[in-house]
Coordinates of C-alpha atoms in Angstrom, one line a residue:
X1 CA -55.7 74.8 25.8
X2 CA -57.1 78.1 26.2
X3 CA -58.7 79.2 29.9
X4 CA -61.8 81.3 30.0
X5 CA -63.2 83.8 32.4
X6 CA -66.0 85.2 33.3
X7 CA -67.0 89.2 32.9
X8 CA -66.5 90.0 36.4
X9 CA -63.7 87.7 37.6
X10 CA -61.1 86.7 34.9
X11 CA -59.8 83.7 37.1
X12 CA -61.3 82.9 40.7
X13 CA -58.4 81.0 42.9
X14 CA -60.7 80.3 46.0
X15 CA -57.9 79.9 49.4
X16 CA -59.7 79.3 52.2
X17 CA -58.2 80.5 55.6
X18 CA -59.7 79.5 58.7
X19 CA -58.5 82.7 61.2
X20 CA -59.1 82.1 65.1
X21 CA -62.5 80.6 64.3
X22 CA -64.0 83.4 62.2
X23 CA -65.8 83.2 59.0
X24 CA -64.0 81.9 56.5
X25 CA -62.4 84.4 54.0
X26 CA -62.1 84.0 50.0
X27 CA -59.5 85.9 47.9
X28 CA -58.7 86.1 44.2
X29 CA -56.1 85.8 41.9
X30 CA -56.2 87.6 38.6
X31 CA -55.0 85.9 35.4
X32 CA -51.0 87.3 35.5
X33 CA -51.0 85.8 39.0
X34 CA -52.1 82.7 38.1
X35 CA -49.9 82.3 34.9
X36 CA -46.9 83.2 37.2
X37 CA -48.0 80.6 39.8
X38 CA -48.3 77.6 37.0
X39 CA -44.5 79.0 35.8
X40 CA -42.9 78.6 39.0
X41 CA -44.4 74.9 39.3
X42 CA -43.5 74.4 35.6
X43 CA -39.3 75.4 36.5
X44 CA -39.9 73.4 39.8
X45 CA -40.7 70.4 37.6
X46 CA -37.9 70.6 35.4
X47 CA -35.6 71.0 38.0
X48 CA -36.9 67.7 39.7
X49 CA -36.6 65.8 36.3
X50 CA -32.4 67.0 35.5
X51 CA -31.7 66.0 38.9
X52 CA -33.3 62.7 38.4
X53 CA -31.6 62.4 34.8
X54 CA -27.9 63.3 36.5
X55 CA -28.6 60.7 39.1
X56 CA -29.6 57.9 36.1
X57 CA -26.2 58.9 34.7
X58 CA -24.1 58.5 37.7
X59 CA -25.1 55.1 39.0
X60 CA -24.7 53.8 34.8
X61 CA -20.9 54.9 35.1
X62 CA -20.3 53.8 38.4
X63 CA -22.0 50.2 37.2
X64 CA -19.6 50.4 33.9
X65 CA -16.4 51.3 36.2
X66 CA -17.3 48.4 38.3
X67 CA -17.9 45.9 35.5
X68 CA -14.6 47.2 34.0
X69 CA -12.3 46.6 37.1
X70 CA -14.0 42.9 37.6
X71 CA -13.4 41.8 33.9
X72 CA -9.7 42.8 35.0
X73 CA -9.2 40.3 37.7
X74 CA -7.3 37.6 37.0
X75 CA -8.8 34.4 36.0
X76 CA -9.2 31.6 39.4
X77 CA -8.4 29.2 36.9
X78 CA -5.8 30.2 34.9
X79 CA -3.0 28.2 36.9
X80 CA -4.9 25.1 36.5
X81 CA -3.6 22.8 33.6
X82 CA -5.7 22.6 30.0
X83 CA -8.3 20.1 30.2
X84 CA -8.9 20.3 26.3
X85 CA -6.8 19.8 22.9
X86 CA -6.7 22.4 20.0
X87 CA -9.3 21.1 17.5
X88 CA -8.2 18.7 14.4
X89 CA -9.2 19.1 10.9
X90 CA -9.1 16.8 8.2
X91 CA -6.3 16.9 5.9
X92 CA -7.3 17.0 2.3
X93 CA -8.4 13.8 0.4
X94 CA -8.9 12.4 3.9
X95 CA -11.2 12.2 6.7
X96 CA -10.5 12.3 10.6
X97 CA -12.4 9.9 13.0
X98 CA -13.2 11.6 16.1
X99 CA -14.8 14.7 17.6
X100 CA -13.6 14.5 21.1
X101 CA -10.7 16.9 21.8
X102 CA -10.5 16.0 26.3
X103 CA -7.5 14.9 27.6
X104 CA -6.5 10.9 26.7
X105 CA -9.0 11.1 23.6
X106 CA -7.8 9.5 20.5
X107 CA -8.6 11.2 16.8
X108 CA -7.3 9.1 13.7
X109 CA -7.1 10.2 9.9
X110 CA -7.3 7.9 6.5
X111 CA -7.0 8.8 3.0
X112 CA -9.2 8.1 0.2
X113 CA -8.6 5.8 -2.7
X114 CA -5.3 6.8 -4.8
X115 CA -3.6 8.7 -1.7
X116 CA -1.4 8.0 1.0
X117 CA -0.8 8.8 4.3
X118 CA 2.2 11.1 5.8
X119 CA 2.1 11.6 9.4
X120 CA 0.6 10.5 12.3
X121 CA -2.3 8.0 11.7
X122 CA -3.2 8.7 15.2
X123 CA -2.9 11.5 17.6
X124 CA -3.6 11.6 21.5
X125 CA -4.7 14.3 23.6
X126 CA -1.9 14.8 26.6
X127 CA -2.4 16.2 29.6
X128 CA -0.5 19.6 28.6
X129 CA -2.8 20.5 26.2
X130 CA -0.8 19.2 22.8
X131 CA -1.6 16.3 21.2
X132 CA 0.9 13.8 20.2
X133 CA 2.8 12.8 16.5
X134 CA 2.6 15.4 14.0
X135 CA 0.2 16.4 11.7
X136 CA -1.1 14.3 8.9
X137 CA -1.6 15.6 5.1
X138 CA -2.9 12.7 2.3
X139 CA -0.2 12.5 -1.1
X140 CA -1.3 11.5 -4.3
X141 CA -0.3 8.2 -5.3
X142 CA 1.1 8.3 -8.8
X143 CA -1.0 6.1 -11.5
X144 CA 1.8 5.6 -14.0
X145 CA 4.3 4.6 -11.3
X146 CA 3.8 1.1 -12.3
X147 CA 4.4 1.7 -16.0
X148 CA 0.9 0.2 -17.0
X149 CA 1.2 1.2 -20.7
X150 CA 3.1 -1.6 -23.2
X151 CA 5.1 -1.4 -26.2
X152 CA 6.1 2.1 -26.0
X153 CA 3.2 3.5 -24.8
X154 CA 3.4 6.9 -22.9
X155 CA 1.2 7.1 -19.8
X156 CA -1.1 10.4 -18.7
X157 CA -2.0 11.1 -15.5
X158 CA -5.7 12.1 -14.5
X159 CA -7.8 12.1 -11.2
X160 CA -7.6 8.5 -10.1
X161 CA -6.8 7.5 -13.6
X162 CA -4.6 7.1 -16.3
X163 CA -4.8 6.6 -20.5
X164 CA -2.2 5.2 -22.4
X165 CA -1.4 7.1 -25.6
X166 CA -0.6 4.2 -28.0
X167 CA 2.7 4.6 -31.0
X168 CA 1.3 3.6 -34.5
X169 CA 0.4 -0.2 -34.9
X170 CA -0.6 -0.7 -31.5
X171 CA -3.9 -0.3 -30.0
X172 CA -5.8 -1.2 -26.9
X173 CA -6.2 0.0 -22.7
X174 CA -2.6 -0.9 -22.6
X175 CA -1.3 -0.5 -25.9
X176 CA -1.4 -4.4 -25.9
X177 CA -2.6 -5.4 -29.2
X178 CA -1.1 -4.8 -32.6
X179 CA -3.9 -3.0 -34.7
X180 CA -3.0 -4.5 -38.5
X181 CA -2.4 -7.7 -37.4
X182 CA -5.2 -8.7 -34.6
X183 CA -8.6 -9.6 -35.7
X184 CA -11.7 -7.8 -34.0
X185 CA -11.6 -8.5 -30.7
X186 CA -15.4 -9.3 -30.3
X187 CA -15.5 -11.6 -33.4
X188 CA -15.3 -15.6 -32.6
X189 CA -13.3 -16.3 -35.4
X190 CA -11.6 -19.8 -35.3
X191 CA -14.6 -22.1 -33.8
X192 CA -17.0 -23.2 -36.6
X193 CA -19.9 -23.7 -33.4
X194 CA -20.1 -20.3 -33.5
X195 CA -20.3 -19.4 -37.4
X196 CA -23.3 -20.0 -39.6
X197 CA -23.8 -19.9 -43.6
X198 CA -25.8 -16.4 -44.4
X199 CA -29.3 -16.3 -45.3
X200 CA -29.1 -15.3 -49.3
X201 CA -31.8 -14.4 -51.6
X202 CA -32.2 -13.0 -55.2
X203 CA -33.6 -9.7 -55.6
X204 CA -33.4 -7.7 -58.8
X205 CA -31.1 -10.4 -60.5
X206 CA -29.0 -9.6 -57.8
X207 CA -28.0 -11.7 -54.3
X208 CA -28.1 -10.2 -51.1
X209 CA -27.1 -12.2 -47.8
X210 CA -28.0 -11.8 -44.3
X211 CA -26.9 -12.6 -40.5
X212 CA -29.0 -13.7 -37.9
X213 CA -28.8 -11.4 -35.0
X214 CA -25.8 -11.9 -32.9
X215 CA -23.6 -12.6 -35.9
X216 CA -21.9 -10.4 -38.4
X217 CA -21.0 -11.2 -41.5
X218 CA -17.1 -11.5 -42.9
X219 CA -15.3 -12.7 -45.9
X220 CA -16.2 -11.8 -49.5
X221 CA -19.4 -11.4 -51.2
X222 CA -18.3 -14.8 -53.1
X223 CA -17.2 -16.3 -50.2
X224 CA -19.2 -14.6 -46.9
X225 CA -19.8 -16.4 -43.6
X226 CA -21.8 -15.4 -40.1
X227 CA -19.5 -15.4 -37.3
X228 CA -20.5 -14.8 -33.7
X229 CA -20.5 -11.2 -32.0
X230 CA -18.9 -11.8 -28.8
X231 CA -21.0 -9.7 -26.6
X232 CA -19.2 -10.1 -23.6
X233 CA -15.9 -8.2 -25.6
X234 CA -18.2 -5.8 -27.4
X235 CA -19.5 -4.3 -24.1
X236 CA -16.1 -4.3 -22.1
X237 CA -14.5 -3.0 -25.1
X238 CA -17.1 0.0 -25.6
X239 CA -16.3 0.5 -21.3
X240 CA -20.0 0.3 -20.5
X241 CA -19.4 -1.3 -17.2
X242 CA -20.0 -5.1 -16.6
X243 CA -22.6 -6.7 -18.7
X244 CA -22.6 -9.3 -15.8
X245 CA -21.9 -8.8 -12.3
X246 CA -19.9 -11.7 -12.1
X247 CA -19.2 -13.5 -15.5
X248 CA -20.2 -13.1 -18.6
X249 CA -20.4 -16.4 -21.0
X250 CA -20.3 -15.9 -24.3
X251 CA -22.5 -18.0 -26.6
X252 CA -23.8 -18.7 -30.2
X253 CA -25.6 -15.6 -31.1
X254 CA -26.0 -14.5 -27.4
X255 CA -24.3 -14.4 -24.3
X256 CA -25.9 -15.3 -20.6
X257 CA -24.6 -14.7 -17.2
X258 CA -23.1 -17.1 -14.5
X259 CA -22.5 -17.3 -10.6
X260 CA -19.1 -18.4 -8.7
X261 CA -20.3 -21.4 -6.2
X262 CA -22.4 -20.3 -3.5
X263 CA -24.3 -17.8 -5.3
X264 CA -27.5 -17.9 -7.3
X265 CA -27.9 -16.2 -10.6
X266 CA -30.9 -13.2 -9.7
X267 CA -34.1 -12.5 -11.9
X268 CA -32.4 -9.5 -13.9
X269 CA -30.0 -12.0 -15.5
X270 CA -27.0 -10.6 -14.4
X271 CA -26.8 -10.0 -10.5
X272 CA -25.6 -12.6 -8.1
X273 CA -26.6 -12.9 -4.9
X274 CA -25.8 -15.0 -1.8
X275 CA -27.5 -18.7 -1.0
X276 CA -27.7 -18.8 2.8
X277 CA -26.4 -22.2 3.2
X278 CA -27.6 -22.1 7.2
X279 CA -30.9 -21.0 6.5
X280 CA -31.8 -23.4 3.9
X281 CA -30.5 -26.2 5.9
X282 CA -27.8 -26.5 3.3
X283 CA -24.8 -27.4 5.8
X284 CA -23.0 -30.4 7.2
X285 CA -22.1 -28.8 10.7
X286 CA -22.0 -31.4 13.2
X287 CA -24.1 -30.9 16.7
X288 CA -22.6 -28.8 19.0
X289 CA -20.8 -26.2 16.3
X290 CA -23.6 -23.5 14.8
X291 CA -23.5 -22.6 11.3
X292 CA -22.1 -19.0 10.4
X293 CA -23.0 -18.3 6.9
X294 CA -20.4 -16.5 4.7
X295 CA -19.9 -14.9 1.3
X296 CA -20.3 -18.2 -1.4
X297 CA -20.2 -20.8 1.9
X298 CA -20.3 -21.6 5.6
X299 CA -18.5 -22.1 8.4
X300 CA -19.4 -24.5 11.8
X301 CA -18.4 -22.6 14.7
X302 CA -17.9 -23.7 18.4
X303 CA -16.1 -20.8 20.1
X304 CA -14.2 -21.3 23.3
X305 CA -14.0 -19.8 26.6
X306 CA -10.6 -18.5 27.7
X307 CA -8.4 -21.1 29.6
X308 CA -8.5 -21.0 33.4
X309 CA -5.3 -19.5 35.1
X310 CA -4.6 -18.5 38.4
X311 CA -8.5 -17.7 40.7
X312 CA -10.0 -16.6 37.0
X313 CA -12.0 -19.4 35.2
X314 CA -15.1 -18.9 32.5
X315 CA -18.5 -20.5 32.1
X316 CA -20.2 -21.0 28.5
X317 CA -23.3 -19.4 29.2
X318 CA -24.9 -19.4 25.4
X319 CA -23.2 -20.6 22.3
X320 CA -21.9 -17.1 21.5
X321 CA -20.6 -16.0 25.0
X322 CA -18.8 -16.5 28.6
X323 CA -19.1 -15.2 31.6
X324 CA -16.5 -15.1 34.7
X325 CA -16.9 -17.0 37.3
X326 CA -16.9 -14.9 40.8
X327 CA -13.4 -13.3 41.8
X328 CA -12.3 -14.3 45.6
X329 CA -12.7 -11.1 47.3
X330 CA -8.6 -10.6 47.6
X331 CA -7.9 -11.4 43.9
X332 CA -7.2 -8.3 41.9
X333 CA -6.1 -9.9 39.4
X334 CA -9.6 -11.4 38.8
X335 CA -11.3 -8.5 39.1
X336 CA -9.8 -6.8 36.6
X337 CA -10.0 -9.7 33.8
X338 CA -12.9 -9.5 31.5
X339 CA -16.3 -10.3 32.9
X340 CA -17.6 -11.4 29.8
X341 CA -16.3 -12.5 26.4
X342 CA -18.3 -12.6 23.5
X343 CA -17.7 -13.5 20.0
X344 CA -19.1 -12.2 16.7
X345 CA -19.0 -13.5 13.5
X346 CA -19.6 -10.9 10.5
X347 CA -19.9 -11.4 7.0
X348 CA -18.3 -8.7 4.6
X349 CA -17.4 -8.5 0.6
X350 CA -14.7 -7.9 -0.9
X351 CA -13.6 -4.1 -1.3
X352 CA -16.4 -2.9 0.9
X353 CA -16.5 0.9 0.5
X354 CA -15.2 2.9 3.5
X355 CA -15.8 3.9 6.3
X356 CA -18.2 1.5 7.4
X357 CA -19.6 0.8 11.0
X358 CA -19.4 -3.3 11.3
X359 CA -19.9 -3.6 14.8
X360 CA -21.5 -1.3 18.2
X361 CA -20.9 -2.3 22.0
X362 CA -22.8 -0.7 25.1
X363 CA -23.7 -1.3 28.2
X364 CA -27.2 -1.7 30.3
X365 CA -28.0 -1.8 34.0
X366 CA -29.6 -4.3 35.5
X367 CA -33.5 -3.5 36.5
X368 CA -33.0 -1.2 39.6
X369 CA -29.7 -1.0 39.3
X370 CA -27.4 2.6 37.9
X371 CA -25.5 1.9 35.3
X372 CA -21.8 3.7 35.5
X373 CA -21.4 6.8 34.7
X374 CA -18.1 6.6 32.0
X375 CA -17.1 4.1 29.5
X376 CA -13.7 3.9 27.9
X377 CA -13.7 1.7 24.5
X378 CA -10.7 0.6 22.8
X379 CA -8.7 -2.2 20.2
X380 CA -7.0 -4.8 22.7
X381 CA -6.2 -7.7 20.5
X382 CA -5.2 -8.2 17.1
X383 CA -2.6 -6.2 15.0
X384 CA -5.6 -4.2 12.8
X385 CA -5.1 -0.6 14.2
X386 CA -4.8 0.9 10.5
X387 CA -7.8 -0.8 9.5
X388 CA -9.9 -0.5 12.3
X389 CA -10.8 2.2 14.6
X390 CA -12.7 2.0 18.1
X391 CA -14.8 5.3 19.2
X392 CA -17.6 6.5 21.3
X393 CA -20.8 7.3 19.2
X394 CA -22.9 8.2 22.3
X395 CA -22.7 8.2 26.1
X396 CA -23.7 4.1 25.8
X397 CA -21.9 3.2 22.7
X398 CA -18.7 2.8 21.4
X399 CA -18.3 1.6 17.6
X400 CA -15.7 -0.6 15.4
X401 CA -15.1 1.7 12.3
X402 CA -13.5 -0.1 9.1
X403 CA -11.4 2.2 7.3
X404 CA -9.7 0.7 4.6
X405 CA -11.1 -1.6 1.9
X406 CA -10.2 -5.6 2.4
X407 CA -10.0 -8.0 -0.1
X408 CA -10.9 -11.7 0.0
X409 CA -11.0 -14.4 0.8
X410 CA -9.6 -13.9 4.0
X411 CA -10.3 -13.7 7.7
X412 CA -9.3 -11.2 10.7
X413 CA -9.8 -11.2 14.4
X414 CA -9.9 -8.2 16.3
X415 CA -10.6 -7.8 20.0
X416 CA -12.2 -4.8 21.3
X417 CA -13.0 -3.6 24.7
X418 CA -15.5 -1.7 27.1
X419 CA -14.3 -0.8 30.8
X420 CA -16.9 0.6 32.8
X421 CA -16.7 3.4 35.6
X422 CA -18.4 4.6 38.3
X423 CA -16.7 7.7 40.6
X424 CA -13.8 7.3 38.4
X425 CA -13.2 4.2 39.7
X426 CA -12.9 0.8 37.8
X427 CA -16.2 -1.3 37.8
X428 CA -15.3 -4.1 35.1
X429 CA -14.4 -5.0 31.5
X430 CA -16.5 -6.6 29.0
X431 CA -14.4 -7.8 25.9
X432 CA -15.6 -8.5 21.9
X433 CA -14.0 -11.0 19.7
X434 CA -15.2 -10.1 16.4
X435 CA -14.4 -12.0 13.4
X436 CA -14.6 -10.8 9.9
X437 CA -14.8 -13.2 7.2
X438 CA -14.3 -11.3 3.5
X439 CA -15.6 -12.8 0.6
X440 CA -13.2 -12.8 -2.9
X441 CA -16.2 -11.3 -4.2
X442 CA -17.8 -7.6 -4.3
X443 CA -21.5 -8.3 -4.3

């Protein structure tokens, strides 16, 4: 910005000066002297501001030298032994159970359907930092090991699958039937309840014959006949799926579905579902047993509380669980048996897809009371560890994982656990006897 000045005084700097109590005296500054004044402040600034710059830059490298020479140090902790385990991947065409990688943690692999298993099903975290057995990789199980395809067939290999490529003369899935000698495989051919005589009519001088629906017709024009369409071999044949869930009966002209024993045939005609034998009062179970329904049936139940042995005995306290009678205060041996036992009864069909969570187990504090602070979970009876797995889902809960399929009819018992904690120190057991009744069916 520009100054201006007045005619007789360009620029008036006004210093007043007080001399030994005289009048006070006024002098002025013309305009050079001025400009030279604001010049000298103007270097006396800059001077200030590098020497306040310089000092910024030396306490920034003295803070970075520092930082460097601490990052140096060696580590407090570097003697003290690994707490954790290198993570675990699934091998492919598999899946790992388990997310937990702390010392005495347990992580298991499976393979899916048509591959099988090569190393260690399960692997433990040690102390050392390693985990235990070696490493798992799923190998494809050949299709055509079994030699599925018949008179001369040559099997091919696909994913989960095979076809059988059939010589001449021979026909079918399996090269099974012998194509110029075997009749149509949906026709009903030798039972006369299931032909009929053709509706015929004259038209035009000339006769032409008809089939009701669900019949086709066969033999010559002099000599034709209705014979049955077997529905239930047309739609397998054509690989549609099932026409019926369960079974499919064929019948003059149509077909309809049925229901093994125990099930009821639903609305659509076609699905089967379950009759709940205990809840439609359907049962013969005596007093005293309870009535577990099942896939197609029942069973009466009336589980029992461990035998008594030594100081530890058991009371029935509902129909479905004991409890431990109190421990003498110098019995460790009491202590550490199960405080309860309970027992489970679940219902499952056959080939269930996997994995599947059938049963959880957690603990709860009594009304004023801290619960503990650590659970450990685990398989303690039964010799199912490659078809069930036990792990933590939360800080409360600990699951029983079904891994591979099971077919029926049959029944397992598997015993799982929950120890409780507090301070690292043993509080008590609870244990789970779970029973898994599989139905011969799918549905």
């Amino acid at each position: 910005m520009a100054l201006s000045f007045p005619r007789r005084c360009l620029l008036l700097l006004c210093l007043t000066a007080i001399q030994s109590g005289h009048a006070t005296v006024q002098t002025c500054m013309d305009k050079h002297q001025v400009v030279g004044v604001l010049r000298q402040m103007e270097k006396f600034l800059k001077g200030q501001e590098m020497r306040f710059t310089e000092g910024l830059r030396i306490m920034k490298s003295k803070l970075a030298t520092l930082q460097n020479s601490v990052s140096k140090l060696p580590q407090a902790d570097q003697s003290a032994a690994p707490t954790t385990c290198p993570s675990l991947e699934a091998p492919a065409h598999g899946t790992k159970f388990g997310s937990k990688y702390f010392v005495g943690h347990e992580v298991h692999f499976t393979c899916s359907q048509g591959y099988h298993l090569v190393g260690s099903a399960t692997r433990v975290c040690r102390d050392n930092g390693t985990w235990t057995g070696i490493s798992a990789i799923c190998k494809d199980i050949s299709e055509c090991a079994s030699n599925p395809c018949q008179n001369g067939g040559t099997c091919v290999e696909g994913v989960n699958q095979y076809k059988c490529t059939c010589p001449q003369n021979w026909s079918g899935s399996h090269c099974q039937h012998q194509t110029q000698t075997a009749p149509p495989e949906w026709s009903v051919m030798n039972d006369p309840a299931f032909s009929r005589r053709p509706r015929c009519a004259q038209v035009n001088q000339a006769q032409h014959c008809s089939c009701d629906a669900g019949f086709h017709m066969s033999g010559t024009s002099d000599n034709s006949i209705c014979q049955d369409v077997n529905e239930c071999e047309v739609y397998r044949l054509d690989q549609g799926g099932k026409l019926c869930v369960h079974e499919c009966v064929n019948v003059p002209g149509s077909y309809h579905c049925s229901c093994p024993s125990g099930y009821k045939l639903l609305s659509d005609g076609r699905s089967c579902e379950d009759v709940d034998e205990c809840l439609s009062q359907q049962h013969n179970c005596s007093r005293g047993t309870t009535c577990i329904n099942t896939g197609g049936g029942f069973q009466c139940v009336n589980p029992e509380c461990p035998r008594s042995h030594g100081n530890i005995s058991y009371v029935k306290t509902s129909p479905f669980q004991c409890e431990r009678n109190p421990c003498p205060m110098d019995s460790r041996s009491c202590h550490l048996a199960p405080k309860t036992v309970s027992f489970h009864y679940l219902s499952l069909p056959s080939n269930l897809q996997t994995p599947a969570t059938l049963f959880r187990m957690a603990t709860a504090a009594a009304p004023g009371r801290t619960g503990p602070d650590s659970l450990r979970f685990g398989i303690v009876g039964g010799n199912y560890r490659g078809i069930f797995v036990m792990q933590r889902s939360d800080r409360q809960t600990g699951e029983l994982i079904l891994v591979q399929q099971l077919r029926g009819p049959q029944e397992i018992s598997v015993d799982v656990d929950m120890s409780e904690y507090t301070d690292r120190t043993f509080q008590a057991k609870h244990v789970a006897r779970v029973h898994v009744l599989v139905s011969p069916y799918n549905f």
